[in-house]
Short mmCIF file of C-alpha atoms and ligand atoms in Angstrom, two decimals:
data_model
loop_
_atom_site.label_atom_id
_atom_site.label_comp_id
_atom_site.label_asym_id
_atom_site.label_seq_id
_atom_site.Cartn_x
_atom_site.Cartn_y
_atom_site.Cartn_z
CA MET A 812 18.42 7.23 10.11
CA SER A 813 19.06 4.19 7.87
CA LYS A 814 22.13 3.93 5.79
CA ILE A 815 23.19 0.50 4.65
CA GLU A 816 26.55 -0.40 3.08
CA LEU A 817 27.29 -3.75 1.45
CA LYS A 818 31.00 -4.38 0.88
CA HIS A 819 32.44 -7.25 -1.18
CA ILE A 820 29.45 -9.53 -0.52
CA ASP A 821 29.74 -13.09 -1.93
CA LYS A 822 26.99 -15.61 -1.47
CA TYR A 823 27.16 -19.19 -2.46
CA TYR A 824 24.48 -21.93 -2.44
CA GLY A 825 26.59 -25.07 -2.50
CA LYS A 826 28.98 -24.47 -5.37
CA ASN A 827 26.78 -21.92 -7.08
CA HIS A 828 28.21 -18.42 -6.84
CA ILE A 829 24.97 -16.50 -6.46
CA LEU A 830 26.10 -12.98 -5.46
CA LYS A 831 29.46 -11.93 -6.86
CA ASP A 832 31.37 -9.24 -4.97
CA ILE A 833 28.41 -6.93 -4.34
CA ASN A 834 29.32 -3.35 -3.37
CA LEU A 835 26.27 -1.20 -2.80
CA THR A 836 25.46 1.81 -0.56
CA ILE A 837 21.93 2.70 0.23
CA GLU A 838 21.78 6.25 1.60
CA ASP A 839 19.32 7.33 4.28
CA GLY A 840 16.08 8.21 2.49
CA ASP A 841 16.85 6.33 -0.79
CA PHE A 842 14.15 4.43 -2.53
CA MET A 843 16.60 1.86 -3.84
CA THR A 844 15.22 -0.67 -6.32
CA LEU A 845 17.08 -3.89 -6.97
CA LEU A 846 16.16 -4.69 -10.56
CA GLY A 847 17.06 -7.50 -12.92
CA PRO A 848 15.70 -10.63 -14.62
CA SER A 849 14.39 -13.62 -12.58
CA GLY A 850 17.24 -15.54 -10.86
CA CYS A 851 19.77 -12.73 -10.91
CA GLY A 852 20.08 -12.56 -7.09
CA LYS A 853 17.68 -9.78 -5.97
CA THR A 854 15.87 -11.76 -3.35
CA THR A 855 19.13 -13.25 -2.13
CA THR A 856 20.53 -9.75 -1.66
CA LEU A 857 17.49 -8.67 0.36
CA ARG A 858 17.75 -11.86 2.52
CA VAL A 859 21.43 -11.11 3.18
CA VAL A 860 20.58 -7.57 4.18
CA SER A 861 17.80 -8.73 6.50
CA GLY A 862 19.86 -11.45 8.09
CA LEU A 863 17.90 -14.39 6.76
CA GLU A 864 20.96 -15.57 4.84
CA LYS A 865 24.65 -15.41 5.73
CA PRO A 866 27.13 -14.41 3.03
CA GLN A 867 30.40 -16.30 2.78
CA ASN A 868 32.42 -13.06 2.26
CA GLY A 869 31.99 -9.41 2.95
CA PHE A 870 30.75 -6.79 5.33
CA ILE A 871 27.51 -4.98 5.93
CA TYR A 872 27.25 -1.76 7.89
CA MET A 873 24.10 -0.16 9.13
CA ASN A 874 24.49 3.52 10.09
CA GLY A 875 28.19 2.82 10.27
CA LYS A 876 27.75 -0.09 12.67
CA GLU A 877 29.02 -3.48 11.49
CA ILE A 878 26.18 -5.97 11.39
CA VAL A 879 27.96 -8.53 9.18
CA ASN A 880 31.61 -9.47 9.06
CA ALA A 881 31.77 -12.86 7.30
CA ALA A 882 35.46 -13.47 8.00
CA GLU A 883 34.88 -13.15 11.73
CA ALA A 884 31.53 -15.01 11.52
CA HIS A 885 29.77 -11.96 12.93
CA PHE A 886 26.12 -11.90 11.87
CA GLU A 887 23.62 -9.79 13.77
CA PRO A 888 20.30 -11.64 14.04
CA PRO A 889 17.42 -10.28 11.87
CA ALA A 890 15.55 -8.92 14.93
CA ALA A 891 18.55 -6.82 15.99
CA ARG A 892 18.66 -5.11 12.53
CA GLY A 893 15.48 -3.11 13.01
CA LEU A 894 13.87 -3.62 9.58
CA ASN A 895 10.52 -4.37 8.18
CA LEU A 896 10.14 -7.00 5.45
CA VAL A 897 7.37 -7.61 2.98
CA PHE A 898 8.01 -10.67 0.97
CA GLN A 899 6.28 -11.93 -2.14
CA SER A 900 4.81 -14.63 -0.05
CA TYR A 901 2.98 -12.64 2.59
CA ALA A 902 2.43 -14.53 5.77
CA LEU A 903 -0.60 -13.06 7.46
CA TRP A 904 -1.87 -14.49 10.73
CA PRO A 905 -4.86 -16.57 9.78
CA HIS A 906 -6.70 -16.30 13.04
CA MET A 907 -6.62 -12.53 13.08
CA THR A 908 -8.81 -10.08 11.11
CA VAL A 909 -7.20 -7.61 8.71
CA TYR A 910 -7.45 -4.96 11.36
CA GLU A 911 -5.79 -7.17 13.99
CA ASN A 912 -3.06 -8.19 11.56
CA VAL A 913 -2.17 -4.60 10.76
CA ALA A 914 -2.60 -3.38 14.40
CA PHE A 915 -0.55 -6.13 15.97
CA GLY A 916 2.87 -4.47 15.92
CA LEU A 917 1.50 -1.20 17.37
CA LYS A 918 -0.32 -3.12 20.17
CA ILE A 919 2.92 -4.82 21.14
CA LYS A 920 4.51 -1.38 21.41
CA LYS A 921 1.65 -0.33 23.71
CA THR A 922 0.46 2.37 21.35
CA PRO A 923 -2.81 4.01 22.65
CA LYS A 924 -5.93 2.48 21.20
CA ASP A 925 -7.26 5.65 19.45
CA GLU A 926 -3.79 6.14 17.78
CA ILE A 927 -3.77 2.53 16.60
CA ASP A 928 -7.26 2.98 15.11
CA ARG A 929 -6.19 6.14 13.31
CA ARG A 930 -2.97 4.66 11.94
CA VAL A 931 -4.49 1.32 10.90
CA ALA A 932 -7.32 3.15 9.11
CA SER A 933 -4.78 5.35 7.29
CA ALA A 934 -2.65 2.33 6.21
CA LEU A 935 -5.70 0.41 5.00
CA ASP A 936 -7.01 3.41 3.08
CA ARG A 937 -3.68 3.84 1.38
CA MET A 938 -3.84 0.26 0.22
CA GLN A 939 -7.54 0.64 -0.70
CA ILE A 940 -8.66 -2.12 1.61
CA GLY A 941 -10.42 -0.21 4.35
CA GLN A 942 -13.72 -2.08 3.64
CA TYR A 943 -12.12 -5.40 4.51
CA ALA A 944 -10.93 -4.47 8.02
CA GLN A 945 -13.10 -7.08 9.74
CA ARG A 946 -12.39 -9.96 7.31
CA TYR A 947 -10.06 -12.86 7.86
CA PRO A 948 -7.20 -13.53 5.44
CA THR A 949 -8.88 -16.57 3.95
CA GLU A 950 -11.83 -14.34 2.97
CA LEU A 951 -9.50 -12.22 0.80
CA SER A 952 -8.02 -12.65 -2.70
CA GLY A 953 -4.21 -12.98 -3.09
CA GLY A 954 -3.86 -9.42 -4.20
CA GLN A 955 -5.88 -8.21 -1.18
CA GLN A 956 -3.77 -10.27 1.19
CA GLN A 957 -0.64 -8.77 -0.36
CA ARG A 958 -1.93 -5.28 0.30
CA VAL A 959 -2.68 -6.20 3.93
CA ALA A 960 0.95 -7.31 4.27
CA ILE A 961 2.12 -3.93 2.89
CA ALA A 962 -0.25 -2.09 5.27
CA ARG A 963 1.13 -4.11 8.16
CA ALA A 964 4.67 -3.11 7.25
CA ILE A 965 4.02 0.62 6.72
CA VAL A 966 1.65 1.20 9.64
CA SER A 967 4.44 1.92 12.11
CA GLU A 968 6.27 4.19 9.59
CA PRO A 969 9.47 2.36 10.08
CA SER A 970 12.74 4.00 9.03
CA LEU A 971 13.68 1.08 6.80
CA LEU A 972 11.42 -1.03 4.68
CA LEU A 973 12.35 -3.99 2.54
CA PHE A 974 9.88 -5.13 -0.20
CA ASP A 975 10.25 -8.19 -2.41
CA GLU A 976 7.96 -7.84 -5.47
CA PRO A 977 5.05 -6.67 -3.25
CA LEU A 978 2.81 -5.87 -6.18
CA SER A 979 3.35 -9.10 -8.15
CA ASN A 980 -0.15 -10.52 -7.43
CA LEU A 981 -2.12 -7.33 -8.29
CA ASP A 982 -3.92 -6.67 -11.55
CA ALA A 983 -2.53 -3.99 -13.82
CA LYS A 984 -4.68 -1.10 -12.69
CA LEU A 985 -4.26 -1.69 -9.01
CA ARG A 986 -0.50 -2.15 -9.51
CA VAL A 987 -0.32 1.38 -11.03
CA ASP A 988 -2.34 2.85 -8.05
CA MET A 989 -0.13 1.08 -5.54
CA ARG A 990 3.02 2.42 -7.24
CA SER A 991 1.78 5.87 -6.71
CA GLU A 992 0.83 5.13 -3.02
CA LEU A 993 4.25 3.69 -2.24
CA LYS A 994 6.00 6.60 -3.90
CA ARG A 995 3.93 9.11 -1.89
CA LEU A 996 4.48 7.08 1.29
CA HIS A 997 8.20 7.28 0.71
CA LYS A 998 8.07 11.05 0.28
CA GLU A 999 5.83 11.60 3.28
CA THR A 1000 7.62 9.36 5.77
CA GLY A 1001 11.19 9.78 4.50
CA SER A 1002 11.72 6.04 5.06
CA THR A 1003 14.59 4.26 3.43
CA ILE A 1004 13.23 1.61 1.11
CA ILE A 1005 14.89 -1.33 -0.53
CA TYR A 1006 12.51 -2.67 -3.21
CA VAL A 1007 12.94 -5.72 -5.34
CA THR A 1008 11.29 -6.03 -8.72
CA HIS A 1009 11.95 -7.53 -12.19
CA ASP A 1010 9.54 -4.90 -13.67
CA GLN A 1011 11.54 -2.03 -15.14
CA ILE A 1012 8.59 0.36 -15.29
CA GLU A 1013 8.02 -0.14 -11.64
CA ALA A 1014 11.68 0.59 -11.00
CA LEU A 1015 11.83 3.63 -13.25
CA THR A 1016 8.66 5.23 -11.88
CA MET A 1017 9.20 4.87 -8.11
CA SER A 1018 12.86 4.77 -7.26
CA THR A 1019 15.33 7.43 -6.45
CA LYS A 1020 18.07 4.91 -7.42
CA ILE A 1021 18.15 1.59 -9.28
CA ALA A 1022 20.75 -1.18 -8.78
CA ILE A 1023 20.59 -3.45 -11.74
CA PHE A 1024 21.80 -7.06 -11.53
CA PHE A 1025 22.65 -9.71 -14.03
CA GLU A 1026 23.68 -13.22 -13.00
CA GLY A 1027 24.72 -12.16 -9.49
CA VAL A 1028 26.77 -9.15 -10.67
CA LEU A 1029 25.71 -5.63 -9.83
CA VAL A 1030 26.25 -3.93 -13.21
CA GLN A 1031 25.06 -0.30 -12.54
CA VAL A 1032 23.70 1.86 -9.76
CA ALA A 1033 22.21 5.16 -10.91
CA PRO A 1034 19.10 7.31 -10.70
CA PRO A 1035 16.37 6.09 -13.08
CA LEU A 1036 16.85 8.53 -15.89
CA GLU A 1037 20.54 8.16 -15.85
CA LEU A 1038 20.11 4.42 -16.28
CA TYR A 1039 17.73 5.01 -19.09
CA ASN A 1040 19.77 7.59 -20.93
CA ASN A 1041 23.18 6.11 -20.43
CA PRO A 1042 23.01 2.43 -19.61
CA ALA A 1043 26.45 1.11 -18.57
CA ASP A 1044 26.30 -1.85 -20.94
CA LEU A 1045 24.23 -3.57 -23.59
CA ARG A 1046 22.29 -5.79 -21.14
CA VAL A 1047 21.15 -2.77 -19.14
CA ALA A 1048 20.21 -0.93 -22.32
CA ASP A 1049 18.15 -3.86 -23.54
CA PHE A 1050 16.49 -4.51 -20.20
CA ILE A 1051 15.32 -0.88 -19.59
CA GLY A 1052 12.71 0.85 -21.75
CA ASN A 1053 9.48 -0.15 -23.44
CA PRO A 1054 9.50 -0.39 -26.45
CA ARG A 1055 12.99 -1.67 -26.33
CA ILE A 1056 15.97 0.34 -27.45
CA ASN A 1057 17.07 -0.16 -31.10
CA PHE A 1058 20.50 -1.68 -31.68
CA ILE A 1059 22.31 -1.02 -34.94
CA ASP A 1060 25.56 -2.96 -35.61
CA GLY A 1061 28.50 -1.31 -37.24
CA LYS A 1062 32.27 -0.82 -37.31
CA GLY A 1063 33.72 1.94 -35.28
CA LYS A 1064 37.06 3.72 -35.29
CA LEU A 1065 38.58 7.00 -34.11
CA ASP A 1066 38.89 9.73 -36.68
CA GLY A 1067 41.12 12.33 -35.02
CA LYS A 1068 39.47 12.52 -31.66
CA ASP A 1069 35.96 11.79 -32.86
CA LEU A 1070 34.37 8.36 -33.13
CA VAL A 1071 32.96 7.36 -36.48
CA VAL A 1072 30.66 4.36 -36.83
CA LYS A 1073 29.70 2.89 -40.24
CA THR A 1074 26.55 0.77 -39.83
CA VAL A 1075 25.94 -2.57 -41.58
CA ASP A 1076 23.40 -0.69 -43.71
CA GLY A 1077 26.01 1.78 -44.92
CA GLU A 1078 25.08 4.86 -42.93
CA THR A 1079 27.91 6.79 -41.24
CA PHE A 1080 27.54 8.60 -37.92
CA ARG A 1081 30.12 10.80 -36.34
CA PHE A 1082 30.28 11.30 -32.51
CA ALA A 1083 32.09 14.25 -30.93
CA SER A 1084 35.03 13.38 -28.67
CA GLU A 1085 33.65 15.14 -25.64
CA ASN A 1086 30.89 12.56 -25.39
CA LEU A 1087 33.14 9.59 -25.40
CA VAL A 1088 33.61 7.63 -22.17
CA GLU A 1089 36.84 8.66 -20.46
CA GLY A 1090 39.74 6.31 -21.22
CA PHE A 1091 38.10 4.81 -24.33
CA ARG A 1092 40.94 4.50 -26.87
CA PRO A 1093 40.38 1.73 -29.37
CA SER A 1094 43.63 1.05 -31.34
CA GLY A 1095 41.89 0.23 -34.59
CA GLU A 1096 38.55 -0.76 -35.91
CA PHE A 1097 36.20 -2.44 -33.45
CA ASP A 1098 32.68 -3.90 -33.53
CA ALA A 1099 30.31 -1.17 -32.37
CA VAL A 1100 26.62 -1.23 -31.50
CA ILE A 1101 24.60 2.01 -31.75
CA GLY A 1102 21.70 2.25 -29.33
CA VAL A 1103 18.75 4.49 -30.30
CA ARG A 1104 15.69 4.95 -28.12
CA PRO A 1105 12.32 4.63 -29.99
CA GLU A 1106 11.28 8.19 -29.05
CA GLN A 1107 14.52 9.72 -30.31
CA VAL A 1108 13.75 9.08 -33.98
CA THR A 1109 11.62 11.58 -36.01
CA ILE A 1110 9.84 10.31 -39.06
CA HIS A 1111 9.51 12.61 -42.13
CA ARG A 1112 7.45 11.76 -45.21
CA THR A 1113 9.89 13.61 -47.47
CA ARG A 1114 13.58 14.07 -46.97
CA LYS A 1115 14.20 17.12 -44.73
CA HIS A 1116 17.99 16.90 -44.23
CA ASP A 1117 20.85 15.45 -46.18
CA THR A 1118 21.58 13.17 -43.18
CA ASP A 1119 18.06 11.70 -43.09
CA VAL A 1120 18.03 7.95 -43.52
CA ALA A 1121 15.57 6.32 -45.98
CA ALA A 1122 13.45 3.54 -44.50
CA LYS A 1123 10.44 1.44 -45.44
CA VAL A 1124 7.43 1.10 -43.13
CA TYR A 1125 7.02 -2.46 -41.85
CA THR A 1126 4.10 -2.20 -39.41
CA VAL A 1127 2.14 0.56 -37.71
CA MET A 1128 0.64 -0.04 -34.19
CA PRO A 1129 -1.59 2.77 -32.92
CA ALA A 1130 -1.89 2.55 -29.16
CA GLY A 1131 -4.23 5.31 -28.23
CA SER A 1132 -1.93 8.08 -27.03
CA GLU A 1133 1.00 7.00 -29.18
CA THR A 1134 1.84 5.13 -32.33
CA ILE A 1135 4.57 2.48 -32.58
CA VAL A 1136 6.00 2.40 -36.09
CA ASP A 1137 8.41 -0.34 -37.15
CA VAL A 1138 10.56 0.42 -40.21
CA MET A 1139 13.30 -1.31 -42.04
CA VAL A 1140 16.56 0.38 -42.81
CA GLY A 1141 18.26 -2.12 -45.09
CA LYS A 1142 18.16 -5.29 -43.03
CA THR A 1143 17.83 -3.54 -39.70
CA ARG A 1144 14.42 -3.09 -38.02
CA ILE A 1145 13.98 0.15 -36.12
CA THR A 1146 11.07 0.71 -33.75
CA ILE A 1147 9.89 4.35 -33.45
CA LYS A 1148 7.46 5.85 -30.96
CA GLU A 1149 5.47 8.86 -32.10
CA LEU A 1150 3.19 10.77 -29.88
CA GLY A 1151 -0.52 10.82 -30.92
CA ILE A 1152 -1.90 8.81 -33.80
CA THR A 1153 -0.09 8.94 -37.13
CA HIS A 1154 -0.98 7.04 -40.34
CA TYR A 1155 1.33 5.12 -42.66
CA GLU A 1156 0.73 2.36 -45.08
CA HIS A 1157 2.88 -0.78 -45.05
CA ASP A 1158 5.95 -0.29 -47.38
CA ASP A 1159 5.61 3.56 -47.44
CA ILE A 1160 9.06 5.05 -47.90
CA VAL A 1161 9.84 7.46 -45.04
CA TYR A 1162 12.99 9.43 -43.83
CA LEU A 1163 14.30 9.13 -40.43
CA GLU A 1164 15.94 12.05 -38.66
CA LEU A 1165 18.52 10.60 -36.21
CA ASN A 1166 20.49 12.71 -33.84
CA PRO A 1167 23.91 11.27 -33.08
CA GLN A 1168 24.03 13.28 -29.84
CA LYS A 1169 21.10 11.27 -28.52
CA MET A 1170 22.62 7.92 -29.38
CA ASN A 1171 24.53 5.54 -27.16
CA VAL A 1172 27.44 3.57 -28.64
CA PHE A 1173 28.66 0.34 -27.14
CA ASP A 1174 31.77 -1.79 -27.65
CA LYS A 1175 30.29 -5.15 -28.76
CA ALA A 1176 33.16 -7.22 -27.36
CA SER A 1177 33.14 -5.73 -23.83
CA LYS A 1178 29.39 -4.81 -24.01
CA LYS A 1179 30.37 -1.49 -22.38
CA LEU A 1180 29.05 1.96 -23.11
CA VAL A 1181 31.72 4.04 -25.01
CA LYS A 1182 29.76 7.08 -25.98
CA TYR A 1183 27.20 8.92 -23.84
CA ALA A 1184 23.88 10.29 -25.02
CA VAL A 1185 23.56 13.98 -24.41
CA VAL A 1186 20.59 14.79 -22.26
CA ASP A 1187 18.86 18.18 -22.66
N1 LIG B 1030 17.87 -21.54 -0.84
C1 LIG B 1030 18.48 -21.70 -2.06
N2 LIG B 1030 19.24 -22.78 -2.32
C2 LIG B 1030 19.83 -22.91 -3.53
N3 LIG B 1030 19.81 -21.99 -4.52
C3 LIG B 1030 19.06 -20.92 -4.36
C4 LIG B 1030 18.37 -20.68 -3.10
N4 LIG B 1030 17.74 -19.51 -3.18
C5 LIG B 1030 18.01 -19.01 -4.41
N5 LIG B 1030 18.78 -19.82 -5.08
C6 LIG B 1030 19.34 -19.63 -6.47
O1 LIG B 1030 20.00 -18.38 -6.44
C7 LIG B 1030 19.82 -17.64 -7.62
C8 LIG B 1030 19.22 -16.27 -7.34
O2 LIG B 1030 17.98 -16.45 -6.78
P1 LIG B 1030 17.06 -15.17 -6.30
O3 LIG B 1030 17.90 -14.32 -5.43
O4 LIG B 1030 15.87 -15.77 -5.63
O5 LIG B 1030 16.79 -14.44 -7.62
P2 LIG B 1030 15.72 -13.29 -7.97
O6 LIG B 1030 15.09 -12.87 -6.70
O7 LIG B 1030 16.54 -12.26 -8.62
O8 LIG B 1030 14.79 -13.86 -8.97
C9 LIG B 1030 18.88 -18.52 -8.49
O9 LIG B 1030 19.69 -19.21 -9.42
C10 LIG B 1030 18.22 -19.43 -7.46
O10 LIG B 1030 17.93 -20.64 -8.10
MG1 LIG B 1031 13.07 -12.97 -6.17
#
């Protein structure tokens, strides 16, 4: 059992307010990823949870038990919190072989030798480093050392694992393999995992939930697809997804109960009232930003519907299994992702089928989502 609750956590380094009133619950069995750009406070959050840093305000509960109460200066020491950490800088014991590094914790617990052998072999295999068992850390590359550090953390199948960018030193192919291994490990062991990364693909592919931070503020906590389909604000929308979401500026206002947005390029979109965020009641006209994911646009060579939008092809980028097509609608560039390989010439005139149901609308001033995309 590992449930962790952070309540009203503030962390300062000197005068710098690094974590701003963080409230986050990690349920038992979650694969919770802390995501956000460099410097947003992910590592600091992990260090606060693990007890390496003391927050100035707030509470942390582990399985309902108070482990931090800043006002009363109560901070359980890291060792008493029963967690396993893998930091970006992996400290392996240099005088021990890979096998000994990974086996160490099990030996301390007086695990029988044959069980240690079996579990170490399994952890090393999972990390694809079985062949290096008898080497010393100095005889390994950075990426191999990083995988030993992961093996050392997972070998005892702890109920709570904390990872700080554990795949950062691996090359692209290995990183993809390791994602799959960590995801499977999570399913097989039922461990609770808190995982820090700035890589949105890593977060989307592995997590059960993502907590996304900007400048020390926790902006949204949601399952990956929810975050992708309905980002809470413009920053989340822009950070998640590759190719990036398209933003189209316009002026919005209510028409009856519906929202109508007229874009800078003169197109008008109508959004049904049932998809508007509750409580959204603009009094007059407001600056709106429409968000459209690249895969939500269909390109036609001839006009298929009255509502199709004429566009001019800017560039075409075939990428093997898909084609990325950039087009201009007036002065706005739109990126479209088509499955398979499609052919267009620069400056071809095409027609875009856009589905308002699939769009997000944001209020430019508050940056907040005001209209949900409908998910099939
Ligand atoms: N020990 C420290 N002393 C002072 N400032 C720090 C310290 N650790 C981190 N910071 C600052 O706190 C902010 C958040 O850092 P960090 O949590 O490491 O970000 P992330 O892991 O999201 O990249 C950064 O601005 C960083 O410079
Ligand atoms: Mg960090």
